[in-house]
XYZ file of N, CA and C in Angstrom:
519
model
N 0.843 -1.181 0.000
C 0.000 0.000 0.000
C 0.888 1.244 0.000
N 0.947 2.147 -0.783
C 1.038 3.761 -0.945
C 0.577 4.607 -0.164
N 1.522 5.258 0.625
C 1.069 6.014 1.690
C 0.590 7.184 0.528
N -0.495 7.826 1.717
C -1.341 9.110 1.001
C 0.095 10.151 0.523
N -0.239 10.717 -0.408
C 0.463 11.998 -0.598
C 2.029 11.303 -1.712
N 1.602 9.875 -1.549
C 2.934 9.415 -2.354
C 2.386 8.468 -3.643
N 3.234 8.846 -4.926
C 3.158 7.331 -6.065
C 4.381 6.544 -5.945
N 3.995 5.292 -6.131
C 5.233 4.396 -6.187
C 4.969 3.716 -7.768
N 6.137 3.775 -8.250
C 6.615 2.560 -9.609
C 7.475 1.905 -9.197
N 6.819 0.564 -10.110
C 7.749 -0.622 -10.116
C 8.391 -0.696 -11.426
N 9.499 -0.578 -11.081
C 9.622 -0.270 -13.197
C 10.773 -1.478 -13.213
N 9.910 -2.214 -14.365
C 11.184 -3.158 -14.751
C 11.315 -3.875 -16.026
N 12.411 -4.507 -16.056
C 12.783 -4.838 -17.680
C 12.538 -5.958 -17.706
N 11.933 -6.568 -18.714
C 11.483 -8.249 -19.305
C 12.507 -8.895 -18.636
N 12.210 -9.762 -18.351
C 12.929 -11.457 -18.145
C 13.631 -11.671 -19.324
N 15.017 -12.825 -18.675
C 15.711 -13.532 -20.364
C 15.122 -14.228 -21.216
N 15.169 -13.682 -22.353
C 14.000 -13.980 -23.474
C 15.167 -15.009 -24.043
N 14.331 -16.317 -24.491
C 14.845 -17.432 -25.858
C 15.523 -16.762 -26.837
N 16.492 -16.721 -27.187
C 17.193 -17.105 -28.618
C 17.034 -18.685 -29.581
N 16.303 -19.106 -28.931
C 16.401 -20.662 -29.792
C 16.715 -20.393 -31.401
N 15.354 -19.362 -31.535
C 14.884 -19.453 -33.248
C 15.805 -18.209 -33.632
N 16.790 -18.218 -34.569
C 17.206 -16.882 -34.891
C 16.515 -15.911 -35.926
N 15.348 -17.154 -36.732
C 14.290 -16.578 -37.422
C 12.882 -15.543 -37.074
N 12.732 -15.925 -35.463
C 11.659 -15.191 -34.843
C 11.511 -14.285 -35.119
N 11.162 -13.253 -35.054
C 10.931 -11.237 -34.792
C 11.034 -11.549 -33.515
N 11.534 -10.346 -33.286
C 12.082 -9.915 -32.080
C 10.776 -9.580 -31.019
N 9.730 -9.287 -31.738
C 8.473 -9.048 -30.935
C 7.923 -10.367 -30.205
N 8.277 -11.310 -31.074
C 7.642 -12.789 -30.732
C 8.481 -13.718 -29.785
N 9.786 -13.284 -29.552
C 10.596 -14.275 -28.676
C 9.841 -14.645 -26.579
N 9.617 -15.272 -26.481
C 9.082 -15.847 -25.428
C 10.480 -16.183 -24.334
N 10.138 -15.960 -23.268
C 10.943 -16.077 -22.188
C 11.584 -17.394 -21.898
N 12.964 -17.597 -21.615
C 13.517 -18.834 -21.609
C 13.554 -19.391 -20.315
N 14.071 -20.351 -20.045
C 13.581 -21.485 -18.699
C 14.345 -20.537 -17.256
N 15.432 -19.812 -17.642
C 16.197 -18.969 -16.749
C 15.015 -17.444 -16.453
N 14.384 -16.794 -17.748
C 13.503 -15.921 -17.882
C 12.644 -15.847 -16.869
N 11.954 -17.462 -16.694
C 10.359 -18.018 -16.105
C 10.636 -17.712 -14.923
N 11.851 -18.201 -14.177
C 12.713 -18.536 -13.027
C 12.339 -17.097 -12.299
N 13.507 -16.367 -13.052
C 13.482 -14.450 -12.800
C 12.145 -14.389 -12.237
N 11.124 -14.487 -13.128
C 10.055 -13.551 -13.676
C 9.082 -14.250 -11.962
N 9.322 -15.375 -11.653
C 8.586 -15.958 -10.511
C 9.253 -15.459 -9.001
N 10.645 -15.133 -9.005
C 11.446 -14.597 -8.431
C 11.500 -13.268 -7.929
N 10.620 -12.513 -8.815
C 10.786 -10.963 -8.891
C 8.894 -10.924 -8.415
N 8.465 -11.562 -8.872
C 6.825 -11.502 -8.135
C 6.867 -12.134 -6.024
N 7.612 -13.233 -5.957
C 7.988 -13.382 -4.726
C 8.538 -12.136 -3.855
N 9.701 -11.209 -4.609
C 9.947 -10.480 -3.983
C 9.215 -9.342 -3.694
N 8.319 -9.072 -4.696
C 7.604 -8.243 -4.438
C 6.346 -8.549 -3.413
N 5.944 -9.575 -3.269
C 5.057 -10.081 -2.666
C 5.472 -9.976 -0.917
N 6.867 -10.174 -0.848
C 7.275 -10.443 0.278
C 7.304 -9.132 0.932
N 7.570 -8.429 0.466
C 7.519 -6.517 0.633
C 6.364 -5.779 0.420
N 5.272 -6.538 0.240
C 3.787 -5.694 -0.059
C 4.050 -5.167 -1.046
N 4.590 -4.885 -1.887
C 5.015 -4.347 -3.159
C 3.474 -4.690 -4.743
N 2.985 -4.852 -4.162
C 1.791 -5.515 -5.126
C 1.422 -4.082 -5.702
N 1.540 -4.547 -7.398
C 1.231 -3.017 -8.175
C -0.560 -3.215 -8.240
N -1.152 -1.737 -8.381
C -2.626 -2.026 -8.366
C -2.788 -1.657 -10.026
N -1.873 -1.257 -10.429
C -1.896 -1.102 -12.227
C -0.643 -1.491 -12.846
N -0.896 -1.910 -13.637
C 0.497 -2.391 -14.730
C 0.327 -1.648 -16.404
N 1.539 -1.012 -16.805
C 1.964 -0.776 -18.202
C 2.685 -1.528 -18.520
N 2.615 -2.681 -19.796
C 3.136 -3.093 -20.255
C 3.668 -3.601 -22.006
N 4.700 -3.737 -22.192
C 4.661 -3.947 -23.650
C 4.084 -4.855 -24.190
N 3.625 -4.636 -25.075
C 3.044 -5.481 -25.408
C 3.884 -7.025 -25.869
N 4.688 -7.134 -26.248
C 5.810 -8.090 -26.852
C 5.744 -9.227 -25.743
N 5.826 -10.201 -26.547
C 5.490 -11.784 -25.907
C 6.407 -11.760 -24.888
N 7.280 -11.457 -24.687
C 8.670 -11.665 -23.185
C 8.501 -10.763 -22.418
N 7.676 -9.224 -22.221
C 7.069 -8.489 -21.364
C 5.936 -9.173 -21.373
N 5.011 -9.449 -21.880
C 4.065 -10.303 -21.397
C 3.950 -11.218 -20.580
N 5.070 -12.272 -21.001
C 5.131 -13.572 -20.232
C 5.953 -12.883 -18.374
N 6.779 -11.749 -18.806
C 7.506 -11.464 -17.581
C 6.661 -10.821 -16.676
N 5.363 -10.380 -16.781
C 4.023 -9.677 -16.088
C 3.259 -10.827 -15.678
N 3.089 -12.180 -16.405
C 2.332 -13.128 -16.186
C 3.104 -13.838 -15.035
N 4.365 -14.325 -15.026
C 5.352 -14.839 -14.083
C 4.848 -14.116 -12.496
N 4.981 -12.687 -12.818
C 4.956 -12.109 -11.905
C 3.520 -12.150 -11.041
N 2.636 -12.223 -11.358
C 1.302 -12.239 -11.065
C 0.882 -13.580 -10.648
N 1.586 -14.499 -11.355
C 1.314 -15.849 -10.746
C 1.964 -16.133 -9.329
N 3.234 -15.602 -9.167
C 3.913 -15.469 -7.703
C 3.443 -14.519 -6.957
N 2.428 -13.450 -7.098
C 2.359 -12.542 -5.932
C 0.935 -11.811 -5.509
N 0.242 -12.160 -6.893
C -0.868 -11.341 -6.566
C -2.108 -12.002 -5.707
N -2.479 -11.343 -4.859
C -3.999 -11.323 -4.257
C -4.880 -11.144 -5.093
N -5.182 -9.594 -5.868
C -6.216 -9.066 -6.542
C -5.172 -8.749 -7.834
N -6.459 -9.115 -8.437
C -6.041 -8.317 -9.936
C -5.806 -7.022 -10.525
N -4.551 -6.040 -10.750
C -4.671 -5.100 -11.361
C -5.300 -4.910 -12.517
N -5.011 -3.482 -12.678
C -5.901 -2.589 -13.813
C -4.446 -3.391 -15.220
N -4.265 -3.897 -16.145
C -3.405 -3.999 -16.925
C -3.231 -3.084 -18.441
N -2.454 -2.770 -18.807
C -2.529 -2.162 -20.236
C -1.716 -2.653 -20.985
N -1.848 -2.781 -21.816
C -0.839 -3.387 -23.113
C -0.332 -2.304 -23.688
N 0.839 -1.541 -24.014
C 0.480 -0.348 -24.902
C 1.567 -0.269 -25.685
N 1.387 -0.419 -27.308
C 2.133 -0.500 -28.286
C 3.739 0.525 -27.743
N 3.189 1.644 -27.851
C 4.128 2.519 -27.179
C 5.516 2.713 -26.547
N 5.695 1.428 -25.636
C 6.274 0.835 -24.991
C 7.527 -0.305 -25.630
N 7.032 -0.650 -26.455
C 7.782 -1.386 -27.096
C 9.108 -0.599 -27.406
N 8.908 0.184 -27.959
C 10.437 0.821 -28.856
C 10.400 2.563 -28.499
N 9.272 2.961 -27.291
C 9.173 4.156 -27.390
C 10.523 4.271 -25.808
N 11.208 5.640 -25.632
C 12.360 5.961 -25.146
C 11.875 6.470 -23.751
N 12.739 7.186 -23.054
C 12.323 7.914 -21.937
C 11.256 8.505 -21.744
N 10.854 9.443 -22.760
C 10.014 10.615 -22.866
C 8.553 10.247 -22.746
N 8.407 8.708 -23.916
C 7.428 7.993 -24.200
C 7.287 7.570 -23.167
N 8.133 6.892 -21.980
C 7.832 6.092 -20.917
C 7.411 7.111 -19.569
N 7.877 8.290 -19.557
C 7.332 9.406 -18.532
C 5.376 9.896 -19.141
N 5.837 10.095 -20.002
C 4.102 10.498 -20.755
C 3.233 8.984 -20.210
N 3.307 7.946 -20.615
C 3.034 6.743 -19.902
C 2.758 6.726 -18.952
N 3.672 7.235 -18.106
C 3.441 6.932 -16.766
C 2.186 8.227 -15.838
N 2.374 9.363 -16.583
C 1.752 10.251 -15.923
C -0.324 10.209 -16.280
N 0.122 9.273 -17.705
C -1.772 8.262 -17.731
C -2.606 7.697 -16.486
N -1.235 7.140 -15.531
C -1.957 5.830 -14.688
C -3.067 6.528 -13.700
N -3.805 5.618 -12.922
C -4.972 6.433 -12.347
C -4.264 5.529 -10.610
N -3.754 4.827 -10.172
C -3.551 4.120 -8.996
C -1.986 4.528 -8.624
N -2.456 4.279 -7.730
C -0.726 4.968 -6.615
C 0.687 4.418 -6.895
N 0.292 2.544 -7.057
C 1.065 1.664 -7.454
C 1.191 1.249 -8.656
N 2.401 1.648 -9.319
C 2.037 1.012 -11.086
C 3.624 0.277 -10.769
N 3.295 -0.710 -11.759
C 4.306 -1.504 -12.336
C 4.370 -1.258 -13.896
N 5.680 -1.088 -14.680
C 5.758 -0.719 -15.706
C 6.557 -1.831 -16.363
N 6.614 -2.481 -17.335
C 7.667 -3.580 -17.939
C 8.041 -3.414 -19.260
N 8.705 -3.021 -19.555
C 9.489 -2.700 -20.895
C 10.637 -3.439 -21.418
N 11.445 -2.438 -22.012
C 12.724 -2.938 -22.614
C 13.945 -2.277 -22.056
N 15.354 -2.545 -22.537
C 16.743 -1.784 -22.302
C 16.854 -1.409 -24.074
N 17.153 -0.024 -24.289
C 17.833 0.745 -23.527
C 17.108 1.437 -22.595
N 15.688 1.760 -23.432
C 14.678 2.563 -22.366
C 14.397 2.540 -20.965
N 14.472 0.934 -20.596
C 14.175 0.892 -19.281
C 15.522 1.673 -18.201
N 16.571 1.683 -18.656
C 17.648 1.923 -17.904
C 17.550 3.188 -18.018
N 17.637 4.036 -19.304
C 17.409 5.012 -19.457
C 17.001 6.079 -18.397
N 15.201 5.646 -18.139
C 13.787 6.346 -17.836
C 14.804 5.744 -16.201
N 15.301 5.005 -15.754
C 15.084 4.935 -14.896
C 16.717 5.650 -13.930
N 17.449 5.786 -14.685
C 18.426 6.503 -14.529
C 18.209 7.585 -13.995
N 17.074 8.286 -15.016
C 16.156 10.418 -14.933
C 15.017 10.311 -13.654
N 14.916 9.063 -13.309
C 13.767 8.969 -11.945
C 14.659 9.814 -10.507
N 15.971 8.978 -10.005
C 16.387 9.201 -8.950
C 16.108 10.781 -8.243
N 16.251 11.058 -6.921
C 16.713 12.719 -6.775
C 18.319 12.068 -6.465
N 18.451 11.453 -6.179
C 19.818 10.966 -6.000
C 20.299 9.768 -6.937
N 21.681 10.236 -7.153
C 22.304 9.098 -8.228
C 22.211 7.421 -7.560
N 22.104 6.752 -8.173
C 22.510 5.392 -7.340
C 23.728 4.388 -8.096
N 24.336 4.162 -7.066
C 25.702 3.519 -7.640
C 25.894 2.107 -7.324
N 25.667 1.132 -8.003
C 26.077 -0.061 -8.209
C 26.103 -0.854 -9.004
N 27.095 -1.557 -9.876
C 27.091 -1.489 -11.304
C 25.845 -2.163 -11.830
N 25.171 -3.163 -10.977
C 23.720 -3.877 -11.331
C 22.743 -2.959 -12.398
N 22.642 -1.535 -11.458
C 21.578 -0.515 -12.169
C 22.070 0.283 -13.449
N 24.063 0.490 -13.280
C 24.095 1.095 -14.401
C 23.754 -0.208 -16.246
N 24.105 -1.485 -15.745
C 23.789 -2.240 -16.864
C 22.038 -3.030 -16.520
N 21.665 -2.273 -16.113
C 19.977 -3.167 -15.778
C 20.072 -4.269 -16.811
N 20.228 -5.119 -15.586
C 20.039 -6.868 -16.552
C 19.139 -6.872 -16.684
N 18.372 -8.268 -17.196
C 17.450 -8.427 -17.474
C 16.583 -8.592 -16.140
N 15.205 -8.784 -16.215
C 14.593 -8.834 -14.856
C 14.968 -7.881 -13.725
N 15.622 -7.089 -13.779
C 16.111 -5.656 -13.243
C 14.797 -5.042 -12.643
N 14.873 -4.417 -11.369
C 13.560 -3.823 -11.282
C 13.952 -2.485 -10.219
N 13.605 -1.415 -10.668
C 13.343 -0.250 -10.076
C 12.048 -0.130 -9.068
N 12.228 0.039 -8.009
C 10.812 0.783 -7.031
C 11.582 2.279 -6.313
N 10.929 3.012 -6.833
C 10.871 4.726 -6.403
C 9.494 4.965 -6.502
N 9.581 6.126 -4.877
C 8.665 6.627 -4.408
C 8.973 8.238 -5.071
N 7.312 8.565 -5.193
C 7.618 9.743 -5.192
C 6.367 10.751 -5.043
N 6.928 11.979 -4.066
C 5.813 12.575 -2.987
C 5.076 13.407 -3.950
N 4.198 12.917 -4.164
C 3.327 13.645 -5.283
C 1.708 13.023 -5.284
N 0.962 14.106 -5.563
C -0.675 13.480 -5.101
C -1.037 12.319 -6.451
N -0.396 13.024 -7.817
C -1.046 11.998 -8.949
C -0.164 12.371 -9.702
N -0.030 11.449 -10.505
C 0.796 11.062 -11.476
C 0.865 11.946 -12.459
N 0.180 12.857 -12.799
C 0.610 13.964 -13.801
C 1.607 14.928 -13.071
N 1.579 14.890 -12.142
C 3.071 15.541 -11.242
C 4.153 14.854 -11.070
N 4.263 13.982 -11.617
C 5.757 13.128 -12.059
C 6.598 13.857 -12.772
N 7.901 14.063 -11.966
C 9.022 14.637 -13.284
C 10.639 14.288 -12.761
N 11.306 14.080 -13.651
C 12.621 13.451 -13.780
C 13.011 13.962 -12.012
N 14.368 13.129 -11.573
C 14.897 13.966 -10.332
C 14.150 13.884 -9.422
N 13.451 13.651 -8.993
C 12.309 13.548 -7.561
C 11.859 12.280 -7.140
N 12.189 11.070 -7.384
C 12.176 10.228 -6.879
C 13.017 9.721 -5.880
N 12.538 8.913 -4.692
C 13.605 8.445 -3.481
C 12.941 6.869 -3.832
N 14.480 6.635 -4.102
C 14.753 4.829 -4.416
C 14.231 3.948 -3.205
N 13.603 3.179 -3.081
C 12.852 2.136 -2.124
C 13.778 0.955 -2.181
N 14.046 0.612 -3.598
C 15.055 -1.145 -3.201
C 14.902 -0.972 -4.915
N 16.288 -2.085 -5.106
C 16.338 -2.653 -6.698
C 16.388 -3.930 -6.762
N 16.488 -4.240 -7.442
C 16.010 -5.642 -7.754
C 17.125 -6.834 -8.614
N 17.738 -7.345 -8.545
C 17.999 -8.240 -9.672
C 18.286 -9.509 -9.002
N 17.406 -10.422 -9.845
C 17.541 -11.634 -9.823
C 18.781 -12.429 -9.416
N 18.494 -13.403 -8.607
C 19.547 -14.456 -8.533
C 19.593 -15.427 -9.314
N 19.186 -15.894 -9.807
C 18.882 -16.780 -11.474
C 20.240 -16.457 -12.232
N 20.698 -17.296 -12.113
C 22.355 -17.180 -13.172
C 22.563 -18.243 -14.296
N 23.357 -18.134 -15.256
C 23.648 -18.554 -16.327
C 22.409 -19.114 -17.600
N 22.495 -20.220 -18.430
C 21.590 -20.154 -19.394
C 19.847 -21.299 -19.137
């Protein structure tokens, strides 16, 4: 739960997506057995911290998909508000702040891609954060910043205070 007077995002980057097929599109690659792992891993943790988003933005692309589904199967009580939004896919910082200032609930979870995700989440902090995890956001990487603001159209770069990051213990292929 979101204390009054504050929004929190969960912002994070897809799970390790399959290479099997080198023929796929890149839109269609599905999360690999290490991916599933993450993606159940990162809903536990959130679960364990009350961290439960009451809305989700997400890309639409089969490995943000599957990495939102992972997550929901490990943690949720109630069902969020979900969005799919083309947008997201290949859209940058700017696209992902405009995004974010849509949501209508305190708690959003956002799931995208790198470079964007690292990007957008770099311009969140009021303070830098240093540890090399966040400057290369692996995969399954997850940002939670608070930030003291009544609604989300008052979101802007620099004003966020970091809550915890995230990366998976799930190693190799």
């Amino acid at each position: 739960m979101t204390p009054a007077g504050y929004r929190r995002l969960i912002l994070s980057r897809h799970a390790k997506s399959s290479w099997d097929d080198p023929q796929m599109a890149d839109f269609d690659r599905p999360l690999n057995a290490r991916g599933r792992l993450a993606a159940h891993e990162l809903g536990d943790f959130l679960a364990s911290r009350g961290l439960e988003p009451e809305e989700v933005i997400c890309s639409p692309a089969r490995r943000t998909r599957e990495t939102w589904e992972g997550v929901q199967s490990a943690v949720l009580e109630s069902l969020p508000k979900v969005r799919f939004v083309d947008a997201l896919y290949h859209g940058g910082p700017e696209v992902m702040l405009e995004l974010l200032k849509t949501a209508s609930q305190p708690t959003v979870m956002m799931v995208g891609h790198n470079p964007a995700i690292a990007e957008f989440a770099a311009t969140l902090p009021a303070r830098p954060i240093y540890t090399p995890d966040f400057r290369k956001y692996p995969t399954c990487a997850t940002l939670i910043v608070d930030f003291q603001i009544d609604d989300w159209t008052q979101a802007k770069p620099g004003t966020g205070s970091v809550l915890d990051f995230f990366t998976p213990s799930v190693r190799g292929r």
